[in-house]
XYZ file of N, CA and C in Angstrom:
768
model
N 62.040 37.991 -66.985
C 62.306 38.146 -65.556
C 62.966 36.883 -64.986
N 62.364 35.738 -65.342
C 62.918 34.465 -64.858
C 64.330 34.259 -65.386
N 64.538 34.590 -66.676
C 65.864 34.409 -67.277
C 66.897 35.287 -66.589
N 66.496 36.514 -66.261
C 67.428 37.440 -65.613
C 67.819 36.931 -64.226
N 66.817 36.473 -63.457
C 67.108 35.939 -62.124
C 67.944 34.663 -62.204
N 67.609 33.830 -63.200
C 68.356 32.582 -63.367
C 69.816 32.871 -63.703
N 70.034 33.855 -64.563
C 71.402 34.214 -64.937
C 72.166 34.768 -63.739
N 71.482 35.533 -62.878
C 72.125 36.047 -61.673
C 72.536 34.903 -60.740
N 71.674 33.883 -60.670
C 72.007 32.716 -59.853
C 73.252 32.012 -60.387
N 73.313 31.878 -61.717
C 74.478 31.244 -62.338
C 75.735 32.052 -62.054
N 75.638 33.367 -62.214
C 76.788 34.230 -61.956
C 77.226 34.156 -60.498
N 76.244 34.122 -59.596
C 76.559 34.027 -58.175
C 77.272 32.716 -57.856
N 76.780 31.629 -58.460
C 77.413 30.327 -58.235
C 78.831 30.303 -58.788
N 79.011 30.847 -59.994
C 80.338 30.861 -60.605
C 81.313 31.694 -59.785
N 80.823 32.796 -59.234
C 81.671 33.628 -58.388
C 82.064 32.876 -57.115
N 81.085 32.159 -56.528
C 81.375 31.344 -55.344
C 82.376 30.244 -55.671
N 82.181 29.587 -56.818
C 83.077 28.510 -57.223
C 84.496 29.027 -57.427
N 84.610 30.208 -58.029
C 85.919 30.820 -58.243
C 86.619 31.073 -56.911
N 85.891 31.648 -55.950
C 86.472 31.927 -54.642
C 86.854 30.635 -53.923
N 86.015 29.612 -54.082
C 86.284 28.323 -53.441
C 87.557 27.698 -53.992
N 87.713 27.750 -55.317
C 88.902 27.182 -55.948
C 90.160 27.954 -55.570
N 90.032 29.276 -55.490
C 91.182 30.095 -55.090
C 91.590 29.775 -53.657
N 90.593 29.564 -52.798
C 90.877 29.294 -51.388
C 91.477 27.908 -51.171
N 91.101 26.956 -52.030
C 91.508 25.561 -51.792
C 92.340 24.971 -52.920
N 92.933 25.798 -53.769
C 93.630 25.247 -54.928
C 94.826 24.391 -54.518
N 95.479 24.744 -53.433
C 96.630 23.944 -52.994
C 96.187 22.546 -52.566
N 95.110 22.486 -51.786
C 94.607 21.182 -51.341
C 94.129 20.346 -52.519
N 93.485 20.985 -53.478
C 93.008 20.264 -54.657
C 94.175 19.742 -55.486
N 95.233 20.544 -55.589
C 96.413 20.117 -56.340
C 97.083 18.927 -55.656
N 97.188 18.996 -54.334
C 97.763 17.878 -53.575
C 96.902 16.635 -53.740
N 95.591 16.819 -53.704
C 94.667 15.696 -53.869
C 94.826 15.055 -55.238
N 95.003 15.879 -56.262
C 95.149 15.368 -57.624
C 96.479 14.651 -57.812
N 97.571 15.334 -57.469
C 98.907 14.784 -57.722
C 99.300 13.740 -56.684
N 98.932 13.980 -55.431
C 99.396 13.108 -54.364
C 98.518 11.921 -54.050
N 97.244 11.984 -54.438
C 96.320 10.889 -54.118
C 95.735 10.255 -55.376
N 95.117 11.072 -56.214
C 94.427 10.526 -57.390
C 95.381 9.847 -58.370
N 96.444 10.540 -58.762
C 97.360 9.968 -59.754
C 98.046 8.696 -59.255
N 98.575 8.673 -58.012
C 99.147 7.411 -57.528
C 98.135 6.274 -57.489
N 96.899 6.571 -57.099
C 95.879 5.524 -57.070
C 95.522 5.044 -58.472
N 95.584 5.950 -59.446
C 95.347 5.551 -60.833
C 96.418 4.573 -61.298
N 97.672 4.889 -60.991
C 98.774 3.992 -61.363
C 98.613 2.653 -60.664
N 98.308 2.696 -59.370
C 98.107 1.455 -58.624
C 96.963 0.641 -59.216
N 95.874 1.322 -59.573
C 94.728 0.627 -60.144
C 95.056 -0.059 -61.459
N 95.821 0.606 -62.303
C 96.222 0.011 -63.581
C 97.112 -1.207 -63.359
N 98.030 -1.099 -62.422
C 98.903 -2.230 -62.107
C 98.093 -3.398 -61.551
N 97.192 -3.096 -60.628
C 96.381 -4.149 -60.012
C 95.488 -4.833 -61.038
N 94.930 -4.064 -61.957
C 94.061 -4.639 -62.984
C 94.826 -5.596 -63.880
N 96.023 -5.214 -64.278
C 96.834 -6.071 -65.133
C 97.242 -7.347 -64.397
N 97.618 -7.214 -63.147
C 98.016 -8.388 -62.359
C 96.821 -9.300 -62.121
N 95.653 -8.710 -61.922
C 94.438 -9.504 -61.705
C 94.088 -10.321 -62.940
N 94.232 -9.701 -64.099
C 93.889 -10.386 -65.344
C 94.997 -11.311 -65.820
N 96.234 -10.992 -65.452
C 97.368 -11.799 -65.892
C 98.388 -11.845 -64.764
N 98.417 -12.944 -64.031
C 99.276 -13.043 -62.850
C 100.744 -12.828 -63.188
N 101.117 -13.149 -64.420
C 102.503 -12.934 -64.837
C 102.865 -11.476 -64.926
N 101.840 -10.621 -64.969
C 102.078 -9.183 -64.968
C 102.532 -8.642 -66.303
N 103.470 -7.747 -66.258
C 103.928 -7.032 -67.434
C 105.167 -7.696 -68.027
N 105.367 -7.468 -69.316
C 106.534 -8.054 -69.978
C 107.830 -7.499 -69.394
N 107.799 -6.235 -68.965
C 109.009 -5.621 -68.427
C 109.344 -6.110 -67.022
N 108.393 -6.752 -66.358
C 108.678 -7.295 -65.031
C 109.858 -8.262 -65.068
N 109.736 -9.255 -65.929
C 110.776 -10.283 -66.003
C 112.060 -9.742 -66.613
N 111.934 -8.833 -67.580
C 113.123 -8.261 -68.213
C 113.986 -7.510 -67.200
N 113.341 -6.718 -66.348
C 114.081 -5.962 -65.334
C 114.719 -6.905 -64.319
N 113.976 -7.921 -63.906
C 114.522 -8.883 -62.949
C 115.751 -9.596 -63.508
N 115.661 -10.012 -64.757
C 116.789 -10.711 -65.382
C 117.996 -9.791 -65.521
N 117.743 -8.520 -65.836
C 118.844 -7.558 -65.959
C 119.542 -7.362 -64.616
N 118.762 -7.269 -63.550
C 119.351 -7.111 -62.222
C 120.093 -8.377 -61.811
N 119.559 -9.526 -62.203
C 120.172 -10.797 -61.809
C 121.546 -10.999 -62.450
N 121.791 -10.322 -63.561
C 123.109 -10.451 -64.203
C 124.217 -9.864 -63.333
N 123.846 -9.041 -62.348
C 124.845 -8.432 -61.454
C 125.062 -9.261 -60.189
N 124.397 -10.405 -60.097
C 124.460 -11.193 -58.860
C 125.879 -11.653 -58.553
N 126.196 -11.649 -57.270
C 127.518 -12.056 -56.788
C 127.346 -12.482 -55.334
N 128.158 -13.368 -54.866
C 128.021 -13.887 -53.507
C 128.107 -12.779 -52.460
N 128.998 -11.811 -52.694
C 129.124 -10.706 -51.742
C 127.897 -9.798 -51.779
N 127.365 -9.577 -52.981
C 126.144 -8.786 -53.097
C 124.968 -9.509 -52.459
N 124.989 -10.831 -52.517
C 123.936 -11.607 -51.863
C 123.872 -11.274 -50.375
N 125.031 -11.234 -49.752
C 125.102 -10.930 -48.319
C 124.595 -9.518 -48.045
N 125.007 -8.569 -48.893
C 124.573 -7.178 -48.728
C 123.062 -7.072 -48.859
N 122.510 -7.705 -49.886
C 121.074 -7.621 -50.135
C 120.268 -8.269 -49.015
N 120.700 -9.437 -48.576
C 119.989 -10.144 -47.508
C 120.000 -9.331 -46.217
N 121.116 -8.679 -45.939
C 121.228 -7.862 -44.723
C 120.439 -6.566 -44.847
N 120.600 -5.897 -45.978
C 119.965 -4.598 -46.177
C 118.450 -4.701 -46.248
N 117.947 -5.781 -46.823
C 116.500 -5.899 -47.008
C 115.760 -5.967 -45.678
N 116.461 -6.404 -44.624
C 115.836 -6.476 -43.299
C 115.463 -5.095 -42.766
N 116.143 -4.056 -43.258
C 115.853 -2.696 -42.803
C 114.478 -2.227 -43.258
N 113.941 -2.870 -44.294
C 112.633 -2.473 -44.794
C 111.491 -3.304 -44.255
N 111.787 -4.220 -43.356
C 110.739 -5.074 -42.801
C 109.962 -4.343 -41.713
N 108.770 -4.822 -41.446
C 107.938 -4.235 -40.392
C 108.639 -4.310 -39.046
N 109.370 -5.382 -38.819
C 110.018 -5.585 -37.525
C 111.165 -4.608 -37.297
N 111.702 -4.033 -38.365
C 112.739 -3.009 -38.217
C 112.128 -1.622 -38.131
N 111.123 -1.372 -38.950
C 110.492 -0.050 -38.986
C 109.639 0.183 -37.738
N 109.061 -0.875 -37.193
C 108.194 -0.736 -36.012
C 108.892 -0.040 -34.841
N 110.126 -0.430 -34.480
C 110.808 0.289 -33.389
C 111.063 1.757 -33.713
N 111.327 2.053 -34.988
C 111.552 3.447 -35.387
C 110.280 4.258 -35.188
N 109.169 3.722 -35.691
C 107.879 4.403 -35.538
C 107.515 4.530 -34.061
N 107.780 3.488 -33.294
C 107.472 3.517 -31.858
C 108.285 4.593 -31.147
N 109.552 4.729 -31.529
C 110.398 5.752 -30.922
C 109.905 7.154 -31.225
N 109.547 7.385 -32.488
C 109.021 8.701 -32.871
C 107.696 8.961 -32.172
N 106.855 7.933 -32.102
C 105.558 8.067 -31.431
C 105.739 8.410 -29.956
N 106.741 7.823 -29.326
C 107.009 8.102 -27.915
C 107.417 9.558 -27.714
N 108.213 10.082 -28.641
C 108.609 11.497 -28.569
C 107.380 12.390 -28.696
N 106.507 12.087 -29.658
C 105.274 12.865 -29.821
C 104.409 12.786 -28.565
N 104.366 11.605 -27.953
C 103.559 11.417 -26.744
C 104.102 12.259 -25.598
N 105.404 12.230 -25.411
C 106.034 12.979 -24.315
C 105.817 14.483 -24.480
N 105.922 14.962 -25.726
C 105.780 16.394 -25.988
C 104.347 16.800 -26.342
N 103.401 15.876 -26.138
C 101.972 16.165 -26.324
C 101.647 16.630 -27.738
N 102.249 16.003 -28.712
C 101.949 16.321 -30.104
C 100.884 15.334 -30.593
N 99.645 15.532 -30.101
C 98.585 14.561 -30.370
C 98.278 14.433 -31.853
N 98.227 15.537 -32.548
C 97.865 15.495 -33.967
C 98.933 14.765 -34.777
N 100.175 15.064 -34.513
C 101.269 14.376 -35.202
C 101.291 12.895 -34.842
N 101.032 12.587 -33.579
C 101.000 11.192 -33.132
C 99.863 10.435 -33.804
N 98.689 11.060 -33.857
C 97.541 10.418 -34.500
C 97.820 10.159 -35.973
N 98.461 11.127 -36.621
C 98.781 10.951 -38.042
C 99.771 9.813 -38.243
N 100.824 9.784 -37.447
C 101.855 8.759 -37.592
C 101.280 7.363 -37.378
N 100.507 7.182 -36.311
C 99.954 5.865 -36.006
C 98.922 5.433 -37.039
N 98.075 6.363 -37.459
C 97.062 6.031 -38.465
C 97.708 5.632 -39.781
N 98.718 6.374 -40.187
C 99.397 6.087 -41.447
C 100.119 4.747 -41.396
N 100.847 4.502 -40.321
C 101.620 3.261 -40.209
C 100.716 2.039 -40.111
N 99.718 2.108 -39.236
C 98.817 0.969 -39.052
C 97.980 0.728 -40.301
N 97.481 1.803 -40.893
C 96.670 1.670 -42.099
C 97.439 1.066 -43.250
N 98.698 1.445 -43.394
C 99.529 0.899 -44.466
C 99.683 -0.610 -44.324
N 99.884 -1.070 -43.095
C 100.020 -2.510 -42.851
C 98.735 -3.253 -43.191
N 97.600 -2.691 -42.776
C 96.308 -3.326 -43.053
C 96.037 -3.375 -44.551
N 96.315 -2.270 -45.237
C 96.107 -2.221 -46.687
C 96.957 -3.272 -47.381
N 98.217 -3.374 -46.983
C 99.122 -4.322 -47.627
C 98.641 -5.755 -47.465
N 98.294 -6.134 -46.242
C 97.855 -7.509 -46.005
C 96.553 -7.804 -46.732
N 95.646 -6.836 -46.755
C 94.350 -7.043 -47.401
C 94.499 -7.214 -48.904
N 95.264 -6.321 -49.527
C 95.436 -6.386 -50.981
C 96.185 -7.651 -51.379
N 97.165 -8.060 -50.601
C 97.895 -9.295 -50.911
C 96.960 -10.493 -50.938
N 96.055 -10.551 -49.966
C 95.109 -11.667 -49.911
C 94.152 -11.623 -51.093
N 93.707 -10.427 -51.447
C 92.767 -10.293 -52.567
C 93.439 -10.635 -53.892
N 94.649 -10.124 -54.103
C 95.327 -10.317 -55.383
C 95.996 -11.685 -55.490
N 96.398 -12.266 -54.373
C 97.098 -13.560 -54.286
C 98.058 -13.815 -55.462
N 98.949 -12.872 -55.658
C 99.964 -13.033 -56.705
C 101.173 -13.784 -56.147
N 101.578 -14.832 -56.826
C 102.706 -15.628 -56.347
C 104.014 -14.885 -56.598
N 105.022 -15.249 -55.843
C 106.339 -14.638 -55.985
C 106.992 -15.069 -57.305
N 107.942 -14.269 -57.797
C 108.702 -14.686 -58.991
C 109.431 -16.002 -58.724
N 109.494 -16.817 -59.728
C 110.187 -18.107 -59.616
C 111.167 -18.270 -60.777
N 111.932 -17.212 -61.015
C 112.863 -17.196 -62.143
C 114.182 -17.844 -61.760
N 114.628 -17.636 -60.516
C 115.835 -18.278 -60.015
C 115.653 -18.530 -58.517
N 116.518 -19.307 -57.957
C 116.428 -19.620 -56.535
C 116.979 -18.461 -55.721
N 116.125 -17.879 -54.902
C 116.516 -16.707 -54.125
C 117.352 -17.103 -52.916
N 118.380 -16.299 -52.589
C 119.154 -16.549 -51.366
C 118.360 -16.254 -50.093
N 117.225 -15.575 -50.250
C 116.358 -15.277 -49.102
C 114.904 -15.405 -49.546
N 114.421 -16.635 -49.734
C 113.089 -16.849 -50.306
C 111.960 -16.363 -49.400
N 110.867 -15.968 -50.041
C 109.642 -15.575 -49.346
C 108.523 -16.481 -49.847
N 107.515 -16.715 -48.989
C 106.506 -17.700 -49.356
C 105.075 -17.174 -49.298
N 104.902 -15.909 -48.915
C 103.550 -15.361 -48.945
C 103.327 -14.678 -50.288
N 102.222 -13.956 -50.429
C 101.891 -13.322 -51.702
C 102.759 -12.086 -51.949
N 102.799 -11.670 -53.221
C 103.786 -10.668 -53.639
C 103.234 -9.264 -53.841
N 101.971 -9.130 -54.232
C 101.453 -7.831 -54.685
C 100.517 -7.220 -53.642
N 100.842 -5.988 -53.211
C 102.044 -5.184 -53.467
C 103.153 -5.534 -52.472
N 104.347 -5.060 -52.746
C 105.491 -5.364 -51.890
C 105.326 -4.742 -50.507
N 105.409 -5.584 -49.473
C 105.307 -5.081 -48.112
C 106.497 -4.230 -47.723
N 107.692 -4.640 -48.156
C 108.895 -3.857 -47.856
C 108.836 -2.484 -48.532
N 108.361 -2.462 -49.775
C 108.245 -1.190 -50.493
C 107.238 -0.275 -49.809
N 106.123 -0.850 -49.366
C 105.107 -0.049 -48.693
C 105.595 0.450 -47.340
N 106.245 -0.418 -46.590
C 106.719 -0.040 -45.258
C 107.740 1.092 -45.328
N 108.709 0.956 -46.225
C 109.750 1.981 -46.347
C 109.189 3.288 -46.882
N 108.340 3.214 -47.900
C 107.775 4.430 -48.479
C 106.824 5.119 -47.515
N 106.019 4.359 -46.802
C 105.100 4.953 -45.831
C 105.863 5.702 -44.752
N 106.934 5.102 -44.258
C 107.746 5.750 -43.223
C 108.327 7.060 -43.727
N 108.936 7.026 -44.897
C 109.577 8.226 -45.437
C 108.543 9.290 -45.778
N 107.441 8.896 -46.420
C 106.400 9.859 -46.786
C 105.813 10.522 -45.546
N 105.572 9.744 -44.508
C 105.024 10.299 -43.270
C 106.001 11.276 -42.625
N 107.282 10.929 -42.616
C 108.285 11.814 -42.024
C 108.429 13.107 -42.824
N 108.341 13.007 -44.146
C 108.407 14.208 -44.982
C 107.238 15.131 -44.669
N 106.044 14.558 -44.556
C 104.858 15.362 -44.259
C 104.953 15.974 -42.863
N 105.423 15.199 -41.903
C 105.533 15.695 -40.527
C 106.580 16.794 -40.378
N 107.591 16.777 -41.227
C 108.662 17.784 -41.126
C 108.558 18.850 -42.209
N 107.479 18.837 -42.968
C 107.331 19.789 -44.069
C 107.386 21.228 -43.546
N 108.213 22.032 -44.190
C 108.365 23.419 -43.760
C 109.439 23.623 -42.715
N 110.104 22.541 -42.304
C 111.184 22.639 -41.322
C 112.511 22.292 -41.990
N 113.642 22.606 -41.353
C 114.952 22.268 -41.938
C 115.184 20.764 -42.080
N 114.394 19.958 -41.374
C 114.583 18.513 -41.413
C 114.118 17.889 -42.717
N 113.246 18.570 -43.442
C 112.606 17.933 -44.591
C 113.596 17.600 -45.700
N 114.605 18.439 -45.921
C 115.570 18.188 -47.002
C 116.406 16.938 -46.740
N 117.058 16.819 -45.565
C 117.813 15.578 -45.326
C 116.936 14.338 -45.312
N 115.705 14.466 -44.825
C 114.803 13.305 -44.831
C 114.453 12.911 -46.255
N 114.234 13.893 -47.118
C 113.956 13.604 -48.525
C 115.134 12.899 -49.187
N 116.329 13.385 -48.922
C 117.524 12.816 -49.554
C 117.792 11.403 -49.052
N 117.957 11.279 -47.737
C 118.271 9.965 -47.173
C 117.088 9.008 -47.290
N 115.887 9.557 -47.200
C 114.703 8.720 -47.353
C 114.590 8.141 -48.748
N 114.897 8.939 -49.754
C 114.852 8.454 -51.137
C 115.867 7.343 -51.358
N 117.068 7.540 -50.819
C 118.102 6.501 -50.928
C 117.640 5.225 -50.235
N 117.047 5.374 -49.071
C 116.556 4.229 -48.302
C 115.480 3.463 -49.066
N 114.513 4.184 -49.611
C 113.405 3.552 -50.339
C 113.914 2.809 -51.572
N 114.790 3.455 -52.331
C 115.332 2.829 -53.544
C 116.197 1.623 -53.182
N 116.976 1.742 -52.113
C 117.842 0.632 -51.696
C 117.021 -0.591 -51.306
N 115.950 -0.374 -50.565
C 115.083 -1.491 -50.173
C 114.444 -2.123 -51.404
N 114.014 -1.295 -52.341
C 113.420 -1.820 -53.577
C 114.436 -2.663 -54.344
N 115.673 -2.174 -54.408
C 116.717 -2.935 -55.111
C 116.921 -4.300 -54.476
N 116.933 -4.361 -53.148
C 117.148 -5.656 -52.489
C 116.041 -6.642 -52.827
N 114.807 -6.161 -52.910
C 113.688 -7.065 -53.201
C 113.778 -7.613 -54.621
N 114.226 -6.761 -55.541
C 114.383 -7.202 -56.930
C 115.620 -8.077 -57.081
N 116.698 -7.690 -56.441
C 117.942 -8.462 -56.529
C 117.740 -9.866 -55.967
N 117.016 -9.966 -54.882
C 116.761 -11.268 -54.263
C 115.722 -12.081 -55.025
N 115.074 -11.446 -55.989
C 114.109 -12.157 -56.817
C 112.820 -12.521 -56.109
N 112.449 -11.751 -55.096
C 111.234 -12.067 -54.343
C 110.069 -11.152 -54.714
N 110.307 -10.221 -55.620
C 109.241 -9.329 -56.073
C 109.436 -8.974 -57.541
N 108.317 -8.762 -58.212
C 108.340 -8.177 -59.544
C 108.449 -6.655 -59.388
N 109.004 -5.963 -60.384
C 109.043 -4.497 -60.311
C 107.663 -3.871 -60.126
N 106.641 -4.473 -60.724
C 105.287 -3.932 -60.570
C 104.797 -4.045 -59.129
N 105.280 -5.035 -58.379
C 104.954 -5.125 -56.949
C 105.513 -3.921 -56.202
N 106.744 -3.573 -56.542
C 107.412 -2.434 -55.898
C 106.689 -1.134 -56.224
N 106.432 -0.926 -57.508
C 105.779 0.311 -57.945
C 104.396 0.447 -57.324
N 103.660 -0.644 -57.278
C 102.326 -0.613 -56.669
C 102.415 -0.258 -55.189
N 103.389 -0.830 -54.498
C 103.573 -0.516 -53.084
C 103.887 0.944 -52.856
N 104.740 1.495 -53.700
C 105.068 2.919 -53.589
C 103.839 3.791 -53.793
N 103.082 3.497 -54.845
C 101.946 4.337 -55.208
C 100.877 4.360 -54.122
N 100.504 3.194 -53.627
C 99.438 3.154 -52.626
C 99.912 3.761 -51.305
N 101.199 3.651 -51.006
C 101.738 4.245 -49.778
C 101.724 5.765 -49.841
N 102.134 6.316 -50.973
C 102.120 7.773 -51.147
C 100.692 8.300 -51.061
N 99.774 7.638 -51.757
C 98.373 8.065 -51.739
C 97.801 8.007 -50.328
N 98.106 6.949 -49.603
C 97.597 6.794 -48.245
C 98.183 7.844 -47.304
N 99.488 8.031 -47.347
C 100.137 8.989 -46.447
C 99.632 10.410 -46.692
N 99.506 10.784 -47.956
C 99.034 12.136 -48.275
C 97.547 12.263 -47.987
N 96.774 11.237 -48.326
C 95.337 11.271 -48.069
C 95.021 11.437 -46.592
N 95.707 10.691 -45.745
C 95.491 10.804 -44.300
C 95.901 12.190 -43.803
N 96.956 12.749 -44.384
C 97.409 14.080 -43.956
C 96.374 15.154 -44.271
N 95.605 14.960 -45.336
C 94.569 15.929 -45.684
C 93.413 15.893 -44.691
N 93.252 14.766 -44.004
C 92.184 14.636 -43.014
C 92.647 15.055 -41.620
N 93.778 14.517 -41.189
C 94.269 14.805 -39.837
C 95.017 16.130 -39.773
N 95.578 16.539 -40.909
C 96.268 17.830 -41.023
C 97.392 18.015 -39.997
N 98.398 17.135 -40.007
C 99.528 17.340 -39.088
C 100.335 18.575 -39.430
N 100.151 19.085 -40.660
C 100.893 20.263 -41.096
C 100.310 21.555 -40.544
N 99.218 21.471 -39.770
C 98.652 22.676 -39.166
C 99.694 23.431 -38.353
N 100.583 22.693 -37.700
C 101.571 23.329 -36.830
C 102.652 24.050 -37.605
N 102.794 23.756 -38.891
C 103.875 24.375 -39.663
C 103.625 25.860 -39.886
N 102.344 26.272 -39.784
C 102.019 27.677 -40.000
C 102.196 28.504 -38.731
N 102.514 27.831 -37.633
C 102.663 28.526 -36.360
C 104.118 28.946 -36.163
N 104.323 30.104 -35.608
C 105.687 30.569 -35.348
C 106.400 29.596 -34.425
N 107.690 29.430 -34.663
C 108.470 28.468 -33.886
C 108.488 28.835 -32.408
N 108.499 30.116 -32.118
C 108.603 30.534 -30.721
C 107.248 30.662 -30.038
N 106.183 30.348 -30.743
C 104.847 30.457 -30.163
C 104.421 29.095 -29.639
N 105.005 28.669 -28.525
C 104.801 27.321 -28.011
C 103.366 27.076 -27.581
N 102.713 28.101 -26.992
C 101.348 27.915 -26.521
C 100.403 27.615 -27.673
N 100.546 28.382 -28.773
C 99.698 28.162 -29.935
C 99.991 26.822 -30.574
N 101.274 26.453 -30.613
C 101.667 25.173 -31.181
C 101.023 24.033 -30.415
N 101.098 24.093 -29.072
C 100.512 23.046 -28.247
C 99.005 22.979 -28.440
N 98.366 24.141 -28.559
C 96.919 24.180 -28.726
C 96.502 23.521 -30.032
N 97.245 23.768 -31.104
C 96.920 23.168 -32.388
C 97.196 21.667 -32.400
N 98.166 21.230 -31.599
C 98.506 19.808 -31.547
C 97.579 19.032 -30.619
N 97.052 19.687 -29.589
C 96.282 18.969 -28.577
C 94.788 19.235 -28.652
N 94.353 20.121 -29.550
C 92.934 20.455 -29.653
C 92.427 20.205 -31.065
N 91.128 19.934 -31.154
C 90.506 19.777 -32.459
C 90.328 21.142 -33.105
N 90.349 21.175 -34.427
C 90.092 22.412 -35.150
C 88.602 22.729 -35.059
N 88.184 23.970 -35.344
C 86.754 24.302 -35.309
C 85.922 23.407 -36.221
N 86.452 23.082 -37.406
C 85.724 22.210 -38.329
C 85.552 20.811 -37.747
N 86.605 20.295 -37.106
C 86.538 18.958 -36.508
C 85.563 18.932 -35.336
N 85.566 19.994 -34.531
C 84.648 20.080 -33.401
C 83.206 20.129 -33.882
N 82.955 20.904 -34.932
C 81.608 21.016 -35.490
C 81.125 19.674 -36.030
N 82.012 18.968 -36.734
C 81.658 17.656 -37.277
C 81.358 16.666 -36.163
N 82.127 16.729 -35.068
C 81.916 15.833 -33.931
C 80.576 16.110 -33.269
N 80.219 17.389 -33.138
C 78.950 17.754 -32.511
C 77.757 17.312 -33.350
N 77.917 17.335 -34.670
C 76.830 16.909 -35.553
C 76.535 15.423 -35.401
N 77.598 14.648 -35.098
C 77.423 13.203 -34.945
C 76.944 12.831 -33.539
């Protein structure tokens, strides 16, 4: 009798688990590919840098290969272009987008954008202080940097901006051009940091990984993509989803 009831309990649980996985398989897949795997890569990079400040053997090899292309005119291009990936350049862009969200009462999108941008900056500064990896000193850079290197702030800033914009425009016609131009922008900023000799490639890769994980992780909590399921012409429903908490969020707030 006990065995029969116990087996029924197991079957009931397995049936529930199956339904749960079917209902949430997309979120679980995003969590695995978009958060867990990037954090795993970042963790491996951070561990190697922690144990050996010189990092990986391919760090210096890639830098030297890029340095063979150095030219005075390219120096000017790199020094100018790299400024586009700085916080001081991205901040006005984020502020402009945030202002648009504020005017049109897109609270959820605004909360996601600000949380992602501010959190990325805090993560970068914190990890740099913890890891205290010195900058490459292979050649004299035309635009030297003097703070810590790991992870790259420019790589994180550019990737966070593009990743956030992709998530915010997911399901709309804007996502394709943002993916294309955003990818070019991210790679271009990374090239400038390597060309100028102010970052190791592992700094860049680490910055990309933690930025992707952070942007996607925050999106799973704030869910700015809730509005993508709403019809374009259903403005009232769109506003309600942007300006109101979901039932789950309201329930969690009441419990606290």
